[in-house]
Protein backbone atom coordinates (compact mmCIF):
# COMPACT_ATOMS: atom_id res chain seq x y z
CA UNK A 1 0.00 0.00 0.00
CA UNK A 2 2.84 2.38 0.89
CA UNK A 3 4.51 1.73 -2.50
CA UNK A 4 1.29 2.45 -4.38
CA UNK A 5 0.90 5.70 -2.43
CA UNK A 6 4.48 6.73 -3.20
CA UNK A 7 4.10 5.88 -6.90
CA UNK A 8 0.91 7.95 -7.01
CA UNK A 9 2.74 10.91 -5.50
CA UNK A 10 5.57 10.50 -8.02
CA UNK A 11 3.08 10.34 -10.91
CA UNK A 12 1.29 13.47 -9.70
CA UNK A 13 4.62 15.29 -9.33
CA UNK A 14 5.53 14.35 -12.90
CA UNK A 15 2.19 15.62 -14.12
CA UNK A 16 2.53 18.88 -12.21
CA UNK A 17 6.13 19.42 -13.31
CA UNK A 18 5.25 18.60 -16.89
CA UNK A 19 2.27 20.90 -17.00
CA UNK A 20 4.53 23.75 -15.87
CA UNK A 21 7.04 22.97 -18.64
CA UNK A 22 5.25 24.68 -21.46
CA UNK A 23 7.01 24.58 -24.79
CA UNK A 24 6.10 26.49 -27.87
CA UNK A 25 6.96 25.34 -31.29
CA UNK A 26 5.44 24.92 -34.63
CA UNK A 27 5.92 22.38 -37.32
CA UNK A 28 7.77 24.70 -39.65
CA UNK A 29 4.65 25.56 -41.62
CA UNK A 30 3.48 28.08 -39.07
CA UNK A 31 0.65 25.90 -37.84
CA UNK A 32 0.61 23.82 -34.72
CA UNK A 33 -0.22 20.15 -35.01
CA UNK A 34 -2.26 18.25 -32.45
CA UNK A 35 -1.02 15.44 -30.24
CA UNK A 36 -2.43 12.02 -30.82
CA UNK A 37 -2.26 8.57 -29.38
CA UNK A 38 -2.80 5.26 -31.10
CA UNK A 39 -3.76 2.15 -29.18
CA UNK A 40 -2.97 0.13 -32.26
CA UNK A 41 0.30 -1.68 -32.67
CA UNK A 42 2.63 -0.03 -35.16
CA UNK A 43 3.47 -2.01 -38.27
CA UNK A 44 7.13 -2.25 -37.22
CA UNK A 45 6.50 -3.36 -33.65
CA UNK A 46 9.54 -3.66 -31.41
CA UNK A 47 10.41 -7.27 -30.53
CA UNK A 48 8.51 -8.31 -27.42
CA UNK A 49 5.99 -5.47 -27.77
CA UNK A 50 3.34 -7.37 -29.70
CA UNK A 51 -0.12 -6.17 -28.60
CA UNK A 52 1.57 -3.11 -27.13
CA UNK A 53 0.79 0.58 -27.48
CA UNK A 54 2.35 3.14 -29.79
CA UNK A 55 2.25 6.72 -28.56
CA UNK A 56 2.46 9.29 -31.35
CA UNK A 57 2.84 13.00 -30.78
CA UNK A 58 2.36 14.84 -34.07
CA UNK A 59 2.90 18.27 -32.53
CA UNK A 60 6.44 17.48 -31.36
CA UNK A 61 7.09 14.91 -34.09
CA UNK A 62 7.89 11.74 -32.16
CA UNK A 63 6.61 8.28 -31.38
CA UNK A 64 7.44 5.64 -28.76
CA UNK A 65 6.29 2.04 -28.42
CA UNK A 66 5.33 0.50 -25.08
CA UNK A 67 4.72 -3.10 -24.07
CA UNK A 68 1.17 -4.39 -23.56
CA UNK A 69 -0.58 -3.31 -20.38
CA UNK A 70 0.35 0.38 -20.36
CA UNK A 71 -2.55 2.84 -20.18
CA UNK A 72 -2.47 6.63 -20.74
CA UNK A 73 -3.02 8.82 -17.69
CA UNK A 74 -3.62 12.28 -19.11
CA UNK A 75 -6.20 12.45 -21.87
CA UNK A 76 -6.51 16.22 -21.93
CA UNK A 77 -5.15 17.19 -25.38
CA UNK A 78 -4.28 20.75 -24.35
CA UNK A 79 -2.36 19.54 -21.29
CA UNK A 80 -0.61 16.96 -23.46
CA UNK A 81 0.42 19.66 -25.92
CA UNK A 82 1.62 21.99 -23.16
CA UNK A 83 3.67 19.39 -21.34
CA UNK A 84 5.01 17.93 -24.58
CA UNK A 85 3.88 14.35 -24.09
CA UNK A 86 1.99 11.79 -22.11
CA UNK A 87 2.30 9.64 -19.02
CA UNK A 88 1.52 5.89 -19.10
CA UNK A 89 1.16 3.49 -16.14
CA UNK A 90 1.14 -0.30 -15.84
CA UNK A 91 1.22 -2.32 -12.60
CA UNK A 92 3.23 0.25 -10.64
CA UNK A 93 5.50 1.10 -13.58
CA UNK A 94 5.47 4.55 -15.11
CA UNK A 95 6.70 5.78 -18.49
CA UNK A 96 6.60 9.51 -19.14
CA UNK A 97 7.41 10.73 -22.65
CA UNK A 98 7.98 14.41 -23.28
CA UNK A 99 9.51 16.80 -25.76
CA UNK A 100 10.78 20.31 -25.16
CA UNK A 101 11.79 23.18 -27.37
CA UNK A 102 15.49 23.85 -26.71
CA UNK A 103 16.06 26.15 -29.68
CA UNK A 104 16.77 29.13 -27.43
CA UNK A 105 19.58 27.33 -25.65
CA UNK A 106 23.10 28.49 -26.42
CA UNK A 107 24.27 24.93 -25.78
CA UNK A 108 24.78 22.38 -28.52
CA UNK A 109 22.54 19.28 -28.59
CA UNK A 110 25.47 17.29 -27.15
CA UNK A 111 25.94 19.77 -24.28
CA UNK A 112 22.21 19.78 -23.50
CA UNK A 113 22.21 15.99 -23.15
CA UNK A 114 25.40 15.99 -21.05
CA UNK A 115 23.92 18.59 -18.67
CA UNK A 116 20.65 16.66 -18.33
CA UNK A 117 22.47 13.40 -17.58
CA UNK A 118 24.64 15.16 -14.99
CA UNK A 119 21.57 16.64 -13.31
CA UNK A 120 19.66 13.32 -13.32
CA UNK A 121 22.54 11.53 -11.59
CA UNK A 122 23.52 14.26 -9.14
CA UNK A 123 21.60 13.13 -6.05
CA UNK A 124 20.93 9.39 -6.28
CA UNK A 125 22.75 6.08 -6.51
CA UNK A 126 23.97 5.89 -10.11
CA UNK A 127 23.52 2.53 -11.83
CA UNK A 128 24.37 3.67 -15.36
CA UNK A 129 25.46 6.95 -16.87
CA UNK A 130 26.27 7.28 -20.55
CA UNK A 131 26.42 10.10 -23.06
CA UNK A 132 27.03 9.44 -26.74
CA UNK A 133 26.82 12.67 -28.69
CA UNK A 134 23.27 14.04 -28.59
CA UNK A 135 21.94 10.91 -26.90
CA UNK A 136 22.28 9.76 -23.29
CA UNK A 137 20.98 7.51 -20.53
CA UNK A 138 20.93 7.83 -16.77
CA UNK A 139 19.74 4.98 -14.55
CA UNK A 140 19.45 5.59 -10.84
CA UNK A 141 18.10 4.08 -7.64
CA UNK A 142 16.37 6.25 -5.05
CA UNK A 143 13.74 6.02 -2.31
CA UNK A 144 10.96 5.46 -4.86
CA UNK A 145 12.72 2.61 -6.70
CA UNK A 146 14.47 2.70 -10.05
CA UNK A 147 14.44 5.43 -12.64
CA UNK A 148 15.79 5.39 -16.16
CA UNK A 149 16.06 8.63 -18.11
CA UNK A 150 16.71 8.60 -21.84
CA UNK A 151 17.57 11.89 -23.51
CA UNK A 152 17.99 12.71 -27.15
CA UNK A 153 18.24 16.13 -28.79
CA UNK A 154 17.56 16.52 -32.49
CA UNK A 155 19.68 18.75 -34.74
CA UNK A 156 16.71 21.18 -34.65
CA UNK A 157 17.20 21.33 -30.85
CA UNK A 158 14.04 19.53 -29.82
CA UNK A 159 14.78 17.61 -26.62
CA UNK A 160 13.08 14.21 -26.29
CA UNK A 161 12.90 12.61 -22.84
CA UNK A 162 11.64 9.17 -21.85
CA UNK A 163 11.51 8.72 -18.08
CA UNK A 164 10.75 5.27 -16.67
CA UNK A 165 10.06 4.77 -12.97
CA UNK A 166 9.45 1.39 -11.38
CA UNK A 167 9.51 -0.07 -7.84
CA UNK A 168 12.33 -2.18 -6.46
CA UNK A 169 10.32 -5.39 -6.82
CA UNK A 170 9.78 -4.74 -10.57
CA UNK A 171 13.48 -4.37 -11.43
CA UNK A 172 14.01 -7.85 -12.81
CA UNK A 173 10.82 -7.69 -14.89
CA UNK A 174 11.26 -4.20 -16.27
CA UNK A 175 15.02 -3.59 -16.63
CA UNK A 176 15.24 -4.92 -20.19
CA UNK A 177 11.95 -3.31 -21.18
CA UNK A 178 13.18 0.24 -20.46
CA UNK A 179 16.02 -0.10 -22.95
CA UNK A 180 13.64 -1.53 -25.56
CA UNK A 181 11.22 1.36 -24.99
CA UNK A 182 14.02 3.91 -25.45
CA UNK A 183 15.17 2.22 -28.65
CA UNK A 184 11.71 2.67 -30.19
CA UNK A 185 11.93 6.49 -30.05
CA UNK A 186 11.52 7.92 -33.52
CA UNK A 187 11.43 11.65 -34.21
CA UNK A 188 10.93 13.81 -37.27
CA UNK A 189 11.94 17.28 -36.01
CSV table of C-alpha atoms in Angstrom, one decimal:
chain,number,residue,atom,x,y,z
A,1,UNK,CA,0.0,0.0,0.0
A,2,UNK,CA,2.8,2.4,0.9
A,3,UNK,CA,4.5,1.7,-2.5
A,4,UNK,CA,1.3,2.5,-4.4
A,5,UNK,CA,0.9,5.7,-2.4
A,6,UNK,CA,4.5,6.7,-3.2
A,7,UNK,CA,4.1,5.9,-6.9
A,8,UNK,CA,0.9,8.0,-7.0
A,9,UNK,CA,2.7,10.9,-5.5
A,10,UNK,CA,5.6,10.5,-8.0
A,11,UNK,CA,3.1,10.3,-10.9
A,12,UNK,CA,1.3,13.5,-9.7
A,13,UNK,CA,4.6,15.3,-9.3
A,14,UNK,CA,5.5,14.4,-12.9
A,15,UNK,CA,2.2,15.6,-14.1
A,16,UNK,CA,2.5,18.9,-12.2
A,17,UNK,CA,6.1,19.4,-13.3
A,18,UNK,CA,5.3,18.6,-16.9
A,19,UNK,CA,2.3,20.9,-17.0
A,20,UNK,CA,4.5,23.7,-15.9
A,21,UNK,CA,7.0,23.0,-18.6
A,22,UNK,CA,5.3,24.7,-21.5
A,23,UNK,CA,7.0,24.6,-24.8
A,24,UNK,CA,6.1,26.5,-27.9
A,25,UNK,CA,7.0,25.3,-31.3
A,26,UNK,CA,5.4,24.9,-34.6
A,27,UNK,CA,5.9,22.4,-37.3
A,28,UNK,CA,7.8,24.7,-39.7
A,29,UNK,CA,4.7,25.6,-41.6
A,30,UNK,CA,3.5,28.1,-39.1
A,31,UNK,CA,0.7,25.9,-37.8
A,32,UNK,CA,0.6,23.8,-34.7
A,33,UNK,CA,-0.2,20.1,-35.0
A,34,UNK,CA,-2.3,18.2,-32.4
A,35,UNK,CA,-1.0,15.4,-30.2
A,36,UNK,CA,-2.4,12.0,-30.8
A,37,UNK,CA,-2.3,8.6,-29.4
A,38,UNK,CA,-2.8,5.3,-31.1
A,39,UNK,CA,-3.8,2.1,-29.2
A,40,UNK,CA,-3.0,0.1,-32.3
A,41,UNK,CA,0.3,-1.7,-32.7
A,42,UNK,CA,2.6,0.0,-35.2
A,43,UNK,CA,3.5,-2.0,-38.3
A,44,UNK,CA,7.1,-2.3,-37.2
A,45,UNK,CA,6.5,-3.4,-33.6
A,46,UNK,CA,9.5,-3.7,-31.4
A,47,UNK,CA,10.4,-7.3,-30.5
A,48,UNK,CA,8.5,-8.3,-27.4
A,49,UNK,CA,6.0,-5.5,-27.8
A,50,UNK,CA,3.3,-7.4,-29.7
A,51,UNK,CA,-0.1,-6.2,-28.6
A,52,UNK,CA,1.6,-3.1,-27.1
A,53,UNK,CA,0.8,0.6,-27.5
A,54,UNK,CA,2.4,3.1,-29.8
A,55,UNK,CA,2.3,6.7,-28.6
A,56,UNK,CA,2.5,9.3,-31.3
A,57,UNK,CA,2.8,13.0,-30.8
A,58,UNK,CA,2.4,14.8,-34.1
A,59,UNK,CA,2.9,18.3,-32.5
A,60,UNK,CA,6.4,17.5,-31.4
A,61,UNK,CA,7.1,14.9,-34.1
A,62,UNK,CA,7.9,11.7,-32.2
A,63,UNK,CA,6.6,8.3,-31.4
A,64,UNK,CA,7.4,5.6,-28.8
A,65,UNK,CA,6.3,2.0,-28.4
A,66,UNK,CA,5.3,0.5,-25.1
A,67,UNK,CA,4.7,-3.1,-24.1
A,68,UNK,CA,1.2,-4.4,-23.6
A,69,UNK,CA,-0.6,-3.3,-20.4
A,70,UNK,CA,0.3,0.4,-20.4
A,71,UNK,CA,-2.6,2.8,-20.2
A,72,UNK,CA,-2.5,6.6,-20.7
A,73,UNK,CA,-3.0,8.8,-17.7
A,74,UNK,CA,-3.6,12.3,-19.1
A,75,UNK,CA,-6.2,12.4,-21.9
A,76,UNK,CA,-6.5,16.2,-21.9
A,77,UNK,CA,-5.1,17.2,-25.4
A,78,UNK,CA,-4.3,20.8,-24.4
A,79,UNK,CA,-2.4,19.5,-21.3
A,80,UNK,CA,-0.6,17.0,-23.5
A,81,UNK,CA,0.4,19.7,-25.9
A,82,UNK,CA,1.6,22.0,-23.2
A,83,UNK,CA,3.7,19.4,-21.3
A,84,UNK,CA,5.0,17.9,-24.6
A,85,UNK,CA,3.9,14.3,-24.1
A,86,UNK,CA,2.0,11.8,-22.1
A,87,UNK,CA,2.3,9.6,-19.0
A,88,UNK,CA,1.5,5.9,-19.1
A,89,UNK,CA,1.2,3.5,-16.1
A,90,UNK,CA,1.1,-0.3,-15.8
A,91,UNK,CA,1.2,-2.3,-12.6
A,92,UNK,CA,3.2,0.3,-10.6
A,93,UNK,CA,5.5,1.1,-13.6
A,94,UNK,CA,5.5,4.5,-15.1
A,95,UNK,CA,6.7,5.8,-18.5
A,96,UNK,CA,6.6,9.5,-19.1
A,97,UNK,CA,7.4,10.7,-22.6
A,98,UNK,CA,8.0,14.4,-23.3
A,99,UNK,CA,9.5,16.8,-25.8
A,100,UNK,CA,10.8,20.3,-25.2
A,101,UNK,CA,11.8,23.2,-27.4
A,102,UNK,CA,15.5,23.8,-26.7
A,103,UNK,CA,16.1,26.2,-29.7
A,104,UNK,CA,16.8,29.1,-27.4
A,105,UNK,CA,19.6,27.3,-25.6
A,106,UNK,CA,23.1,28.5,-26.4
A,107,UNK,CA,24.3,24.9,-25.8
A,108,UNK,CA,24.8,22.4,-28.5
A,109,UNK,CA,22.5,19.3,-28.6
A,110,UNK,CA,25.5,17.3,-27.1
A,111,UNK,CA,25.9,19.8,-24.3
A,112,UNK,CA,22.2,19.8,-23.5
A,113,UNK,CA,22.2,16.0,-23.1
A,114,UNK,CA,25.4,16.0,-21.0
A,115,UNK,CA,23.9,18.6,-18.7
A,116,UNK,CA,20.6,16.7,-18.3
A,117,UNK,CA,22.5,13.4,-17.6
A,118,UNK,CA,24.6,15.2,-15.0
A,119,UNK,CA,21.6,16.6,-13.3
A,120,UNK,CA,19.7,13.3,-13.3
A,121,UNK,CA,22.5,11.5,-11.6
A,122,UNK,CA,23.5,14.3,-9.1
A,123,UNK,CA,21.6,13.1,-6.1
A,124,UNK,CA,20.9,9.4,-6.3
A,125,UNK,CA,22.8,6.1,-6.5
A,126,UNK,CA,24.0,5.9,-10.1
A,127,UNK,CA,23.5,2.5,-11.8
A,128,UNK,CA,24.4,3.7,-15.4
A,129,UNK,CA,25.5,7.0,-16.9
A,130,UNK,CA,26.3,7.3,-20.6
A,131,UNK,CA,26.4,10.1,-23.1
A,132,UNK,CA,27.0,9.4,-26.7
A,133,UNK,CA,26.8,12.7,-28.7
A,134,UNK,CA,23.3,14.0,-28.6
A,135,UNK,CA,21.9,10.9,-26.9
A,136,UNK,CA,22.3,9.8,-23.3
A,137,UNK,CA,21.0,7.5,-20.5
A,138,UNK,CA,20.9,7.8,-16.8
A,139,UNK,CA,19.7,5.0,-14.6
A,140,UNK,CA,19.5,5.6,-10.8
A,141,UNK,CA,18.1,4.1,-7.6
A,142,UNK,CA,16.4,6.3,-5.0
A,143,UNK,CA,13.7,6.0,-2.3
A,144,UNK,CA,11.0,5.5,-4.9
A,145,UNK,CA,12.7,2.6,-6.7
A,146,UNK,CA,14.5,2.7,-10.0
A,147,UNK,CA,14.4,5.4,-12.6
A,148,UNK,CA,15.8,5.4,-16.2
A,149,UNK,CA,16.1,8.6,-18.1
A,150,UNK,CA,16.7,8.6,-21.8
A,151,UNK,CA,17.6,11.9,-23.5
A,152,UNK,CA,18.0,12.7,-27.2
A,153,UNK,CA,18.2,16.1,-28.8
A,154,UNK,CA,17.6,16.5,-32.5
A,155,UNK,CA,19.7,18.8,-34.7
A,156,UNK,CA,16.7,21.2,-34.7
A,157,UNK,CA,17.2,21.3,-30.8
A,158,UNK,CA,14.0,19.5,-29.8
A,159,UNK,CA,14.8,17.6,-26.6
A,160,UNK,CA,13.1,14.2,-26.3
A,161,UNK,CA,12.9,12.6,-22.8
A,162,UNK,CA,11.6,9.2,-21.9
A,163,UNK,CA,11.5,8.7,-18.1
A,164,UNK,CA,10.8,5.3,-16.7
A,165,UNK,CA,10.1,4.8,-13.0
A,166,UNK,CA,9.4,1.4,-11.4
A,167,UNK,CA,9.5,-0.1,-7.8
A,168,UNK,CA,12.3,-2.2,-6.5
A,169,UNK,CA,10.3,-5.4,-6.8
A,170,UNK,CA,9.8,-4.7,-10.6
A,171,UNK,CA,13.5,-4.4,-11.4
A,172,UNK,CA,14.0,-7.9,-12.8
A,173,UNK,CA,10.8,-7.7,-14.9
A,174,UNK,CA,11.3,-4.2,-16.3
A,175,UNK,CA,15.0,-3.6,-16.6
A,176,UNK,CA,15.2,-4.9,-20.2
A,177,UNK,CA,11.9,-3.3,-21.2
A,178,UNK,CA,13.2,0.2,-20.5
A,179,UNK,CA,16.0,-0.1,-23.0
A,180,UNK,CA,13.6,-1.5,-25.6
A,181,UNK,CA,11.2,1.4,-25.0
A,182,UNK,CA,14.0,3.9,-25.5
A,183,UNK,CA,15.2,2.2,-28.6
A,184,UNK,CA,11.7,2.7,-30.2
A,185,UNK,CA,11.9,6.5,-30.0
A,186,UNK,CA,11.5,7.9,-33.5
A,187,UNK,CA,11.4,11.6,-34.2
A,188,UNK,CA,10.9,13.8,-37.3
A,189,UNK,CA,11.9,17.3,-36.0
